[in-house]
CSV table of C-alpha atoms and ligand atoms in Angstrom, one decimal:
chain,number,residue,atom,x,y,z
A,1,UNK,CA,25.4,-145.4,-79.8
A,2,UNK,CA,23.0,-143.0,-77.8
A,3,UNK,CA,22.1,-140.7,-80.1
A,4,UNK,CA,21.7,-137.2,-78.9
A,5,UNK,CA,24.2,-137.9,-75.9
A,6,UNK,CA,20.7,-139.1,-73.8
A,7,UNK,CA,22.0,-140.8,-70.3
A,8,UNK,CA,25.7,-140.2,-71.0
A,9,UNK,CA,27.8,-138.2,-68.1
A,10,UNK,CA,30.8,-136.5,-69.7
A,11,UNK,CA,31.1,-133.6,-67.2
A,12,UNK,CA,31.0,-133.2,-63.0
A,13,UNK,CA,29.4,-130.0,-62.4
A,14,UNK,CA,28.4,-128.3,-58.4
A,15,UNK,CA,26.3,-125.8,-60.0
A,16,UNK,CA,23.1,-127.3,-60.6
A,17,UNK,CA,21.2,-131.1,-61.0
A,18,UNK,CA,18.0,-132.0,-62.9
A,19,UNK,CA,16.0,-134.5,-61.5
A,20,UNK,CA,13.8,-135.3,-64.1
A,21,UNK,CA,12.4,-138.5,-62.4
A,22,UNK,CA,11.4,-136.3,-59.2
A,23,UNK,CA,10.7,-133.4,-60.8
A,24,UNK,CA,13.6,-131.4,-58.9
A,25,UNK,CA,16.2,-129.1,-59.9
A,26,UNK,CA,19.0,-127.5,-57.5
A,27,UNK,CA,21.5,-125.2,-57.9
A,28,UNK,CA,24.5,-125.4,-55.4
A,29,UNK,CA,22.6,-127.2,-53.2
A,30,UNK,CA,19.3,-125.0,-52.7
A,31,UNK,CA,16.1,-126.2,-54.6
A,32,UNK,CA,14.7,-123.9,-56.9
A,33,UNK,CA,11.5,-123.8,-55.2
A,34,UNK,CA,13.1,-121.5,-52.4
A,35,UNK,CA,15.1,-119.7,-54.7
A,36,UNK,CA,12.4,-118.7,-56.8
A,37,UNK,CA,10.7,-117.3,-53.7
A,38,UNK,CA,13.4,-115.5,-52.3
A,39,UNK,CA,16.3,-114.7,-54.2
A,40,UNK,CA,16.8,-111.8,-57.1
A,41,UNK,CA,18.6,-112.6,-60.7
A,42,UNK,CA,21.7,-111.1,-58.7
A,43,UNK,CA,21.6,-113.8,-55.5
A,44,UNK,CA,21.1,-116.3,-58.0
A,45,UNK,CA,24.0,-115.2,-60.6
A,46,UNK,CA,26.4,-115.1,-56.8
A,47,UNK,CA,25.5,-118.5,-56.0
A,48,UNK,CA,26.3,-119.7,-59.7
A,49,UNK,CA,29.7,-118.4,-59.4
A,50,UNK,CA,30.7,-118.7,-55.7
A,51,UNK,CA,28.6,-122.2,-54.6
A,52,UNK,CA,27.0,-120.0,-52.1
A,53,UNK,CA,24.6,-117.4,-51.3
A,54,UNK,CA,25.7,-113.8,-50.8
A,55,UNK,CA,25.9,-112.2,-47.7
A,56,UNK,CA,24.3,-108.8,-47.6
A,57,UNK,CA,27.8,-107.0,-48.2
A,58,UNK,CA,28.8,-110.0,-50.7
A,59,UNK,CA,25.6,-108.6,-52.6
A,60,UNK,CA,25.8,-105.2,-52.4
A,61,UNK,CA,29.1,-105.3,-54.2
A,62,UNK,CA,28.0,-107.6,-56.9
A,63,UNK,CA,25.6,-105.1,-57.6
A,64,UNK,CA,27.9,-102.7,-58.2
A,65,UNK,CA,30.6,-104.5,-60.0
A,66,UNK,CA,27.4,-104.8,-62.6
A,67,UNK,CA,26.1,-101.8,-62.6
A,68,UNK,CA,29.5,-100.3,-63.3
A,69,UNK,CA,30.1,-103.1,-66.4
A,70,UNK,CA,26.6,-101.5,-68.0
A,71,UNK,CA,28.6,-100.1,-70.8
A,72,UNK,CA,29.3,-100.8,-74.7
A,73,UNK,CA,32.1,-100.1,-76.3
A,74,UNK,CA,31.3,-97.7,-79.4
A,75,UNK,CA,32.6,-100.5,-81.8
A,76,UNK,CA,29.8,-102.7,-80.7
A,77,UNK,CA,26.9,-100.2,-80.6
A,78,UNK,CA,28.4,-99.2,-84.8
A,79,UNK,CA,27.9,-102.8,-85.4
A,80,UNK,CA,24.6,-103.5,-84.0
A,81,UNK,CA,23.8,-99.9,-86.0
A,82,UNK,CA,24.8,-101.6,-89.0
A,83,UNK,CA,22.5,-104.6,-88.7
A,84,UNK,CA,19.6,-105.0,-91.3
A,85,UNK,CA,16.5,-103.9,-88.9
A,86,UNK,CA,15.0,-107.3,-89.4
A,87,UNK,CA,18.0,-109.2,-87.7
A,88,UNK,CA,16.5,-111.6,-85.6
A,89,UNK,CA,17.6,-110.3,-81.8
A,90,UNK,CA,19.4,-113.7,-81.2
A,91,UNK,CA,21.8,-113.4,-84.5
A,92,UNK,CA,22.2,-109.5,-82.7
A,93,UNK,CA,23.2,-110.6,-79.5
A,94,UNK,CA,25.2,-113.3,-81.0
A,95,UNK,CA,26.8,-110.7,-83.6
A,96,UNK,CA,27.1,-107.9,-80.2
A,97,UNK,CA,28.5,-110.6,-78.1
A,98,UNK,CA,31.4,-111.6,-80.9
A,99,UNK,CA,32.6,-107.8,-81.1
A,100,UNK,CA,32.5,-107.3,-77.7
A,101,UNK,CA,35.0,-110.5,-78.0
A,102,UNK,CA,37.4,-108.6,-80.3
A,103,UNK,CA,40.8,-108.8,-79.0
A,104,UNK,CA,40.1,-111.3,-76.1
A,105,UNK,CA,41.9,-113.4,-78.4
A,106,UNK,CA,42.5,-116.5,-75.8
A,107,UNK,CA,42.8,-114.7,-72.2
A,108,UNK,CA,41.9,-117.0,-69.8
A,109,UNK,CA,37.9,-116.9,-68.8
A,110,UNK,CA,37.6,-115.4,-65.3
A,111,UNK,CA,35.0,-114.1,-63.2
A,112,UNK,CA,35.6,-110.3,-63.5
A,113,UNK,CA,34.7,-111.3,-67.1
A,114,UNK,CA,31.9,-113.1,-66.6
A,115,UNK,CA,30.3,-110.2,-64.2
A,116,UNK,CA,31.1,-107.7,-67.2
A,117,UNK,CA,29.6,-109.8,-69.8
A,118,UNK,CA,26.5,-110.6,-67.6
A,119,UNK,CA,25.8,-107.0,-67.0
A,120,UNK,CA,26.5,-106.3,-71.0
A,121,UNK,CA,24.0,-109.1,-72.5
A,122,UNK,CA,21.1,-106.9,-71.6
A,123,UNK,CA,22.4,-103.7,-72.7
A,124,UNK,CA,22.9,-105.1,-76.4
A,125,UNK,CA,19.7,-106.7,-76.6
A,126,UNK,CA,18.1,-103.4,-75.7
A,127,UNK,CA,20.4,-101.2,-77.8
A,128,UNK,CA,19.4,-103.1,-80.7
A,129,UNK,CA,15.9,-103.0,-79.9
A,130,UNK,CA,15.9,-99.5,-79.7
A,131,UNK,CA,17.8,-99.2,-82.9
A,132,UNK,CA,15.5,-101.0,-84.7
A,133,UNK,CA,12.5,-99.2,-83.9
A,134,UNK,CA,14.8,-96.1,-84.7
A,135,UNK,CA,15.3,-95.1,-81.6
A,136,UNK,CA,18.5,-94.2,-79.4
A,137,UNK,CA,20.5,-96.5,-76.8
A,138,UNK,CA,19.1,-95.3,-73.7
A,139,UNK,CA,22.0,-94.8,-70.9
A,140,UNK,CA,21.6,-98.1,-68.4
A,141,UNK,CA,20.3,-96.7,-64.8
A,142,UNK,CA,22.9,-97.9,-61.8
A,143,UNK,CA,19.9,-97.3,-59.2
A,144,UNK,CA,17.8,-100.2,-60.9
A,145,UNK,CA,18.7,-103.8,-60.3
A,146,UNK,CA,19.7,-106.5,-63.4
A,147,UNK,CA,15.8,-107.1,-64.5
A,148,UNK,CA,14.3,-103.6,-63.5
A,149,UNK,CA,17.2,-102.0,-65.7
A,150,UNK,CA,16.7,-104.3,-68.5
A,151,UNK,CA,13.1,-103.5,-68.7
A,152,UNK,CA,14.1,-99.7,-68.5
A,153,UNK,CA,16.6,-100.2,-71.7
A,154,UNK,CA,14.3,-101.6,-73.5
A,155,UNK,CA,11.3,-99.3,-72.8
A,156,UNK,CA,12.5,-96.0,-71.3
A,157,UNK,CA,10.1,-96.5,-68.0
A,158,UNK,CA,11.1,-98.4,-65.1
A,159,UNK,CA,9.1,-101.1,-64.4
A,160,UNK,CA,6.4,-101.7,-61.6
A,161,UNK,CA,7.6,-103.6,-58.6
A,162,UNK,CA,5.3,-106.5,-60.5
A,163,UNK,CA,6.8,-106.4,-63.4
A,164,UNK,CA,10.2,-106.9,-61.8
A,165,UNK,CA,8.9,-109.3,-59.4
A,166,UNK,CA,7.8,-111.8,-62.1
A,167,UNK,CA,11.3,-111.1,-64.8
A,168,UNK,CA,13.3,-111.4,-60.9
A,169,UNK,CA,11.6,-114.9,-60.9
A,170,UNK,CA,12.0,-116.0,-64.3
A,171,UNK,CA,15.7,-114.5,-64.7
A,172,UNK,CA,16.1,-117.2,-61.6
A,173,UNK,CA,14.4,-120.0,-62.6
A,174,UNK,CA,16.4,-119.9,-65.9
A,175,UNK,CA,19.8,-119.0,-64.6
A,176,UNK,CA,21.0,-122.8,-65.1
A,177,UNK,CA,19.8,-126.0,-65.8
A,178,UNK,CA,23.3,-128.9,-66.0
A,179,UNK,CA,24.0,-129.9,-69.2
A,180,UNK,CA,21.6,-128.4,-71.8
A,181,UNK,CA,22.5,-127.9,-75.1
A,182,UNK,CA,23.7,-124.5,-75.1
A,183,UNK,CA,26.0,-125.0,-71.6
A,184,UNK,CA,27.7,-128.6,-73.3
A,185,UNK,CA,28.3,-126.0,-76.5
A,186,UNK,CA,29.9,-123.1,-74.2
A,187,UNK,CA,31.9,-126.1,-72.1
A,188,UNK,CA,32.6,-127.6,-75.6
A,189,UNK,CA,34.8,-124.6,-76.5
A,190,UNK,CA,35.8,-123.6,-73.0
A,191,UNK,CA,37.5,-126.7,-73.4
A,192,UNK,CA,39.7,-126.4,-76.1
A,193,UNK,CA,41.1,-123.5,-73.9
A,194,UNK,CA,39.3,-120.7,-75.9
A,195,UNK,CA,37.9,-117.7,-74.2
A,196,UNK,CA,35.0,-116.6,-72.3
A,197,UNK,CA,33.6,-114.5,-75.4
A,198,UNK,CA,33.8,-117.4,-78.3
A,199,UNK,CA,32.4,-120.3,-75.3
A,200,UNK,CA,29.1,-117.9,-75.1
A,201,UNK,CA,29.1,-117.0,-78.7
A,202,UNK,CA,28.4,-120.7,-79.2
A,203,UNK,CA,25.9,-121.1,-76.4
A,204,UNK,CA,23.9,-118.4,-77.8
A,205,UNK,CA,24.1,-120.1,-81.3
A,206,UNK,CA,22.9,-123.3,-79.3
A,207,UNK,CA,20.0,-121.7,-77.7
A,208,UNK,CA,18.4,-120.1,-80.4
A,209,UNK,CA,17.0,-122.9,-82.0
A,210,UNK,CA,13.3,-124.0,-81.3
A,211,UNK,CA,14.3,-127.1,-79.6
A,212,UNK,CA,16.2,-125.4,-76.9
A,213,UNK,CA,15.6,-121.6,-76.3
A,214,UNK,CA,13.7,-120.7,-79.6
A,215,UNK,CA,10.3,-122.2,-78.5
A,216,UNK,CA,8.7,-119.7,-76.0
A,217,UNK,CA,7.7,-117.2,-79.0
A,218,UNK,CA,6.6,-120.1,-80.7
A,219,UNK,CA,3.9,-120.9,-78.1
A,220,UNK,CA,2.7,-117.2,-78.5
A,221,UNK,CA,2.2,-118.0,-82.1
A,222,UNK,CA,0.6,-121.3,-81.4
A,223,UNK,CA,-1.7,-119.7,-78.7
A,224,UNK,CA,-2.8,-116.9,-81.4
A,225,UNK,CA,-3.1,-119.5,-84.0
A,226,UNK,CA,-5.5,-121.5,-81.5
A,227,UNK,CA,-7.6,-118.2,-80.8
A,228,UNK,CA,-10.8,-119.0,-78.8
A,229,UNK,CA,-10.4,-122.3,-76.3
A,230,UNK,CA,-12.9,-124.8,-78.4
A,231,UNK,CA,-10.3,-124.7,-81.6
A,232,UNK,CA,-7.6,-126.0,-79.5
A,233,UNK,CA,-8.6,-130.2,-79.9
A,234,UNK,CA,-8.6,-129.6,-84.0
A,235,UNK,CA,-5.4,-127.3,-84.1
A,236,UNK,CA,-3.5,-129.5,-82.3
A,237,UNK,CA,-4.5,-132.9,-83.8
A,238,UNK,CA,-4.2,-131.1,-87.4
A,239,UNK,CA,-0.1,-130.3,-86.1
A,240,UNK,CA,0.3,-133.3,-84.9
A,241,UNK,CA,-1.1,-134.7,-88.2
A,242,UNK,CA,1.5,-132.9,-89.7
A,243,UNK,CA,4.5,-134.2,-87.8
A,244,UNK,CA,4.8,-131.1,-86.3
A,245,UNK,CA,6.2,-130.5,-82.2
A,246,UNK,CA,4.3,-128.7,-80.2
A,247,UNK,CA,6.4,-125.8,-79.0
A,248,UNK,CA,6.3,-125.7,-74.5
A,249,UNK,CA,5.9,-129.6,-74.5
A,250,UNK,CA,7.9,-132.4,-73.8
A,251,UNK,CA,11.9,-132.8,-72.3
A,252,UNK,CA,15.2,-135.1,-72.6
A,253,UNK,CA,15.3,-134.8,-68.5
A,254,UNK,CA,12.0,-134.1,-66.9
A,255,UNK,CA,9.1,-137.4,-67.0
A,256,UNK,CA,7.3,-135.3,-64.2
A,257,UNK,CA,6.5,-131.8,-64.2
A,258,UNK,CA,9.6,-129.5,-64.4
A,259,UNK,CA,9.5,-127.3,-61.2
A,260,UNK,CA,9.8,-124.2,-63.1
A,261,UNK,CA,7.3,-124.7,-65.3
A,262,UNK,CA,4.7,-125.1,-62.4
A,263,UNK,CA,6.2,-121.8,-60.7
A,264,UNK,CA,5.8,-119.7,-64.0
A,265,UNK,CA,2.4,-121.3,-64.0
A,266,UNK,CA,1.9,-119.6,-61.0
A,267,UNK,CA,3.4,-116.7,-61.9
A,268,UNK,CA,1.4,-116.8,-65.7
A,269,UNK,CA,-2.0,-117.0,-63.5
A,270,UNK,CA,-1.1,-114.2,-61.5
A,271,UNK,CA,0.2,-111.9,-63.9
A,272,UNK,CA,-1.7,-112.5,-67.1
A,273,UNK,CA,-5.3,-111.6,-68.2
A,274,UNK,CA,-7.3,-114.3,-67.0
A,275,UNK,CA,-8.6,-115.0,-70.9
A,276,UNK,CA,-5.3,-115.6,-72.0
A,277,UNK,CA,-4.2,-117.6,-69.1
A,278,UNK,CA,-7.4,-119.8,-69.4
A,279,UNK,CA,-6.6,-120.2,-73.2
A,280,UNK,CA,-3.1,-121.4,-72.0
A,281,UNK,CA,-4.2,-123.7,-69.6
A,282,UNK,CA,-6.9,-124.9,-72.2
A,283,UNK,CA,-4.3,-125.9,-74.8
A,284,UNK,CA,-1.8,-127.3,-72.2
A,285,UNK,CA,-4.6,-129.6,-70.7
A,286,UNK,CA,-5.6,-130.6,-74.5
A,287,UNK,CA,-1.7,-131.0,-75.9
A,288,UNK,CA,-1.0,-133.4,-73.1
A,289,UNK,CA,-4.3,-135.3,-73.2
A,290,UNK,CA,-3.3,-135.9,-77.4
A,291,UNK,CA,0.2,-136.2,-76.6
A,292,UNK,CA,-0.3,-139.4,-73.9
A,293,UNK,CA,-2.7,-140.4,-76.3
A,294,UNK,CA,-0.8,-140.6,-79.5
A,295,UNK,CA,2.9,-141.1,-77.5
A,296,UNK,CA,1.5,-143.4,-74.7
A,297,UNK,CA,5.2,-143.9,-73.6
A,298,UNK,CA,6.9,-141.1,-73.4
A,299,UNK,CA,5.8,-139.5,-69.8
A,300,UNK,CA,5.0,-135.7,-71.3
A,301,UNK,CA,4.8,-132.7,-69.8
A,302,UNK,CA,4.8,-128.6,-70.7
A,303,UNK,CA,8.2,-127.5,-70.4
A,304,UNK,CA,9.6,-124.2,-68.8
A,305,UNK,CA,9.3,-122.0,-72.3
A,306,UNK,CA,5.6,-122.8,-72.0
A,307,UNK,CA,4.3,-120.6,-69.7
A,308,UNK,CA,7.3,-118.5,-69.6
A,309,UNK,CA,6.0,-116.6,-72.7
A,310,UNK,CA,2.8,-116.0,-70.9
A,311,UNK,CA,4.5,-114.1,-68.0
A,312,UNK,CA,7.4,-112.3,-70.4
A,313,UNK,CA,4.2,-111.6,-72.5
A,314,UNK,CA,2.4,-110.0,-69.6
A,315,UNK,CA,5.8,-108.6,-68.1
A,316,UNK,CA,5.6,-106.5,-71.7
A,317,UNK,CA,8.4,-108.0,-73.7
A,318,UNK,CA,7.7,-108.6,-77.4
A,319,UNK,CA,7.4,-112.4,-78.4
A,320,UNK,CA,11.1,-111.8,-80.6
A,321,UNK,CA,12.9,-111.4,-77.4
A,322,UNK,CA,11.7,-113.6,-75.4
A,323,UNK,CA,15.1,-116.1,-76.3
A,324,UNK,CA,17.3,-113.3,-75.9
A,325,UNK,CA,16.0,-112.4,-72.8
A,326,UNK,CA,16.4,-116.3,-71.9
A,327,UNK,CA,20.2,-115.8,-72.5
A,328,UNK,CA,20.4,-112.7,-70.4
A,329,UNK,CA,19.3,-115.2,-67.3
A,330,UNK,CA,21.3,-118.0,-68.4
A,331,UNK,CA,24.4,-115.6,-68.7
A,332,UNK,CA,25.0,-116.9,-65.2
A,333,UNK,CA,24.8,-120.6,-65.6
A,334,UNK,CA,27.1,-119.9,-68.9
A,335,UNK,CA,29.6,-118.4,-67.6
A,336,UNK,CA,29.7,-120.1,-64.3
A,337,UNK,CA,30.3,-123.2,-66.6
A,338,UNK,CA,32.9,-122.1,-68.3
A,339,UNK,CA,34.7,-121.2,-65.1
A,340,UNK,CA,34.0,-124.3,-63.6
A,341,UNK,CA,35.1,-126.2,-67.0
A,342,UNK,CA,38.6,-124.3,-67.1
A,343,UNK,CA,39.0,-124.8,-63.6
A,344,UNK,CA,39.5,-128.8,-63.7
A,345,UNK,CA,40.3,-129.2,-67.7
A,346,UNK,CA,40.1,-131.7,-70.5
A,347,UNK,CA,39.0,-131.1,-74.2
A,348,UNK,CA,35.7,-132.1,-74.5
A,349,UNK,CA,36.1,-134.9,-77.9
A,350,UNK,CA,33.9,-137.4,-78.3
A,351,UNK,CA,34.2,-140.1,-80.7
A,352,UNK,CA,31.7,-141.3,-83.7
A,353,UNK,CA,30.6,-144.4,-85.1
A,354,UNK,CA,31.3,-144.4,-88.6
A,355,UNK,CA,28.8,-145.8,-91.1
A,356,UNK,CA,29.9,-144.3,-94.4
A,357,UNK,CA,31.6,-146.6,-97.2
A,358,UNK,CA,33.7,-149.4,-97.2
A,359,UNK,CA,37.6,-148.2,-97.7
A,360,UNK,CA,38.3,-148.5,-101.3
A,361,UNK,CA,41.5,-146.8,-103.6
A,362,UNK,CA,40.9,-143.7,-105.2
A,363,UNK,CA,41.0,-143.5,-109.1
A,364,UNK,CA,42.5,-140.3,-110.9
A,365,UNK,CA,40.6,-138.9,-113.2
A,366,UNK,CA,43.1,-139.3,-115.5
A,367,UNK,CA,42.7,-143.1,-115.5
A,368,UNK,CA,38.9,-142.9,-115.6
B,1,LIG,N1,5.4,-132.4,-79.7
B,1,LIG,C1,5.1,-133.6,-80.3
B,1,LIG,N2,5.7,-134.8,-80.0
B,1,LIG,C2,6.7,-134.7,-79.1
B,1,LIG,C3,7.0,-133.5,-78.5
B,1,LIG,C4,6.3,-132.3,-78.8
B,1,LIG,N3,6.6,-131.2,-78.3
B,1,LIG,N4,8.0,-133.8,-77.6
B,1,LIG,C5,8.3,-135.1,-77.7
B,1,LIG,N5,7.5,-135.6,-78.6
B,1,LIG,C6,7.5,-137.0,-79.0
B,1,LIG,C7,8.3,-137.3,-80.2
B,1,LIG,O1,7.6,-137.2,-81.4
B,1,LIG,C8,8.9,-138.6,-79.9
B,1,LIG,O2,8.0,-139.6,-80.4
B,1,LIG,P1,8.4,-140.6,-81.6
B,1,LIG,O3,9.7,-141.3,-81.1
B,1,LIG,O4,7.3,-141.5,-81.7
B,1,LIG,O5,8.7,-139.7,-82.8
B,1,LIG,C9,8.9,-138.7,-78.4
B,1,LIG,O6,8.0,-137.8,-77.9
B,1,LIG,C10,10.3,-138.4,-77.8
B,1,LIG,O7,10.8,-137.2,-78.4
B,1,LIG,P2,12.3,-136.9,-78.6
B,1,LIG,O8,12.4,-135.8,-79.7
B,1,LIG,O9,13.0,-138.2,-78.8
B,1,LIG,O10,12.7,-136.3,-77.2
B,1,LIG,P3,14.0,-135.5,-77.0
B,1,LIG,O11,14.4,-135.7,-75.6
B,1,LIG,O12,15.1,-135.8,-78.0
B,1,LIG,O13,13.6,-134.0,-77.2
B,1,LIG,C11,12.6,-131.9,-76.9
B,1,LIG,C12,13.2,-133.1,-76.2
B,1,LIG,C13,13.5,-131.4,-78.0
B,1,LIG,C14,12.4,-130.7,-75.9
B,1,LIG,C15,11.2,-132.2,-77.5
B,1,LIG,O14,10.3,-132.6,-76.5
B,1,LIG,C16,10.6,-131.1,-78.4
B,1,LIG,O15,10.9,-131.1,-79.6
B,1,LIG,N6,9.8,-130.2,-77.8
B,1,LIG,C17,9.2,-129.1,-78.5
B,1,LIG,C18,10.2,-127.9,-78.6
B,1,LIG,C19,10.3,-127.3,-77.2
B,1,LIG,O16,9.4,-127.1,-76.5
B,1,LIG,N7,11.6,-126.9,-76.9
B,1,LIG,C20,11.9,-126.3,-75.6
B,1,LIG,C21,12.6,-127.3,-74.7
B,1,LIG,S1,12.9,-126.6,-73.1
B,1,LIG,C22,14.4,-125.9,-73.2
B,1,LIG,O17,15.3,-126.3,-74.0
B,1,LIG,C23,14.7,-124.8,-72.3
């Protein structure tokens, strides 16, 4: 039995492959390294669905096929309206993605809907931001690419040519990555020939939790908790202590340093205030020095949501988004699964090793 699925292939897929013994990670063939020096969120997304990189034309259109999807439906904007305020943003988008859903009933995912829901995911995470602070929807902007209009839904300004840089890079870096959690949950129920809407539905439901997607705002909290550099050694031998994870370490696939992770490194040192980033780097150094110490085995490293909530922090998101801005990147890989999944088909059923009591007869009650 290999529990947690570790080492077992149940899928082929051309879209991306972890390395985690080399520290690689490709998608359709191009290593993520170049991409996340010269593509945008929109090359990346065309690569995902095509299995290769857009020509100028080839881009130019995706970019408007998205820009003319930026739209909600009233009956999703009344339902985010109708959230309690303090709905977490992923049960929102999660809630925002299911009525958008309403009345796919089982249409056959295609790409035309997975360019449409792409360009949507960001819309409903900013609408409900907005509502929650009591303010309007703003009306998307079709001049502005996927990140810079995201970051102008969310906070009425566009954003510098830095700030888009660095969420251009992340959006990326995080557009896929094989068979995670949340893409085996959207394949799962691609599988049983269900549509596009319900198969990301589950993803998000998948990557909220703080083993997967949750953990990034987590390290923001951990990184306040520390405060000032010298408390780092007793906060994190006191967690440990209590059996607790530290949130931005460790991986199933990577026993090297996962590629992203050192490119939003990068990216964290260039964009963040140098005290924070030298508080980050201070805990990082002193979690992995514990961690071989205590877990002398296990090969650990930070992984990606580590420094990614230093450079969403710095590119001005607040720490409650930072998974649902996860999902509007990984929107690509999701989708692209879920094409690639009902493309060559068979339900996804795995079997279980049963361990519960011996068969016995049942006794009515009435004998008893
Ligand atoms: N803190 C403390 N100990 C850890 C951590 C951590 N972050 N990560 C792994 N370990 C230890 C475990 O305690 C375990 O030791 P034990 O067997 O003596 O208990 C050993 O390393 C192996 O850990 P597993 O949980 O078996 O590793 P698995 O591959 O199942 O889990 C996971 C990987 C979930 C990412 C894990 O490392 C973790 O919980 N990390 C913290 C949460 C986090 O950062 N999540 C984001 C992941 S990245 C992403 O999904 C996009």
């Amino acid at each position: 039995m290999n529990k947690g699925l570790e080492d077992i292939v149940v899928a082929q897929t051309k879209l991306s492959r972890v390395d985690g013994d080399n520290g690689t990670l490709i998608f359709c063939g191009y290593d993520i390294r170049e991409l996340a020096r010269f593509a945008t969120f929109e090359d990346a997304a065309y690569l995902l669905w095509h299995n290769e990189l857009p020509t100028r034309a080839q881009l130019t259109a995706l970019k408007q096929q998205l820009a003319d999807a930026r739209g909600l439906p009233d009956v999703v904007l009344r339902v985010l309206r109708d959230l309690p305020r303090d709905t977490a943003p992923m049960d929102a988008l999660r809630t925002g993605v299911s009525a958008l859903g309403a009345g796919s009933q089982l249409a056959r995912p295609n790409l035309a809907q997975a360019i449409a829901l792409t360009a949507q995911v960001p819309l409903i995470v900013a609408a409900f931001d907005r509502m929650r602070r009591g303010r309007e929807p703003l009306a998307p902007r079709a001049d502005l690419d996927h990140a810079a209009n995201y970051l102008y839904l969310l906070s009425g300004t566009a954003p510098t040519s830095t700030q888009n840089r660095a969420l251009n890079t992340y959006l990326v870096l995080l557009a896929d990555h094989g068979l995670n959690a949340s893409t085996f949950a959207a394949r799962v129920v691609a599988s049983t020939l269900s549509d596009l809407h319900s198969s990301i539905v589950a993803a998000i439901g998948a990557l909220k939790g703080p083993l997967h997607g949750g953990a990034p705002s987590r390290v923001l909290d951990m990184l306040d908790a520390i405060g000032a550099p010298a408390n780092a050694e007793t906060w994190i031998r006191a967690a440990l202590a209590r059996k607790e994870r530290l949130m931005g370490f460790g991986h199933r696939m990577y026993k090297t340093a996962d590629p992203r992770a050192e490119i939003l490194r990068e990216l964290a040192c260039a964009t963040c205030a140098p005290e924070f980033f030298a508080r980050a780097q201070m805990v990082e150094e002193t979690g992995l020095r514990i961690l071989r110490a205590q877990k002398p085995g296990e090969r650990l490293y930070t992984n990606v949501e580590f420094y990614s909530a230093a450079v969403l922090n710095a590119v001005g998101l607040p720490r409650d988004l930072f998974t649902a801005t996860f999902a509007v990147s990984r929107m690509a890989g999701w989708t692209a699964h879920v094409l690639e999944q009902v493309a060559d088909n068979r339900i996804i059923r795995p079997d279980a090793e049963y361990v519960g009591r011996a068969p016995s007869s049942v006794i009515s009650l009435d004998n008893q």
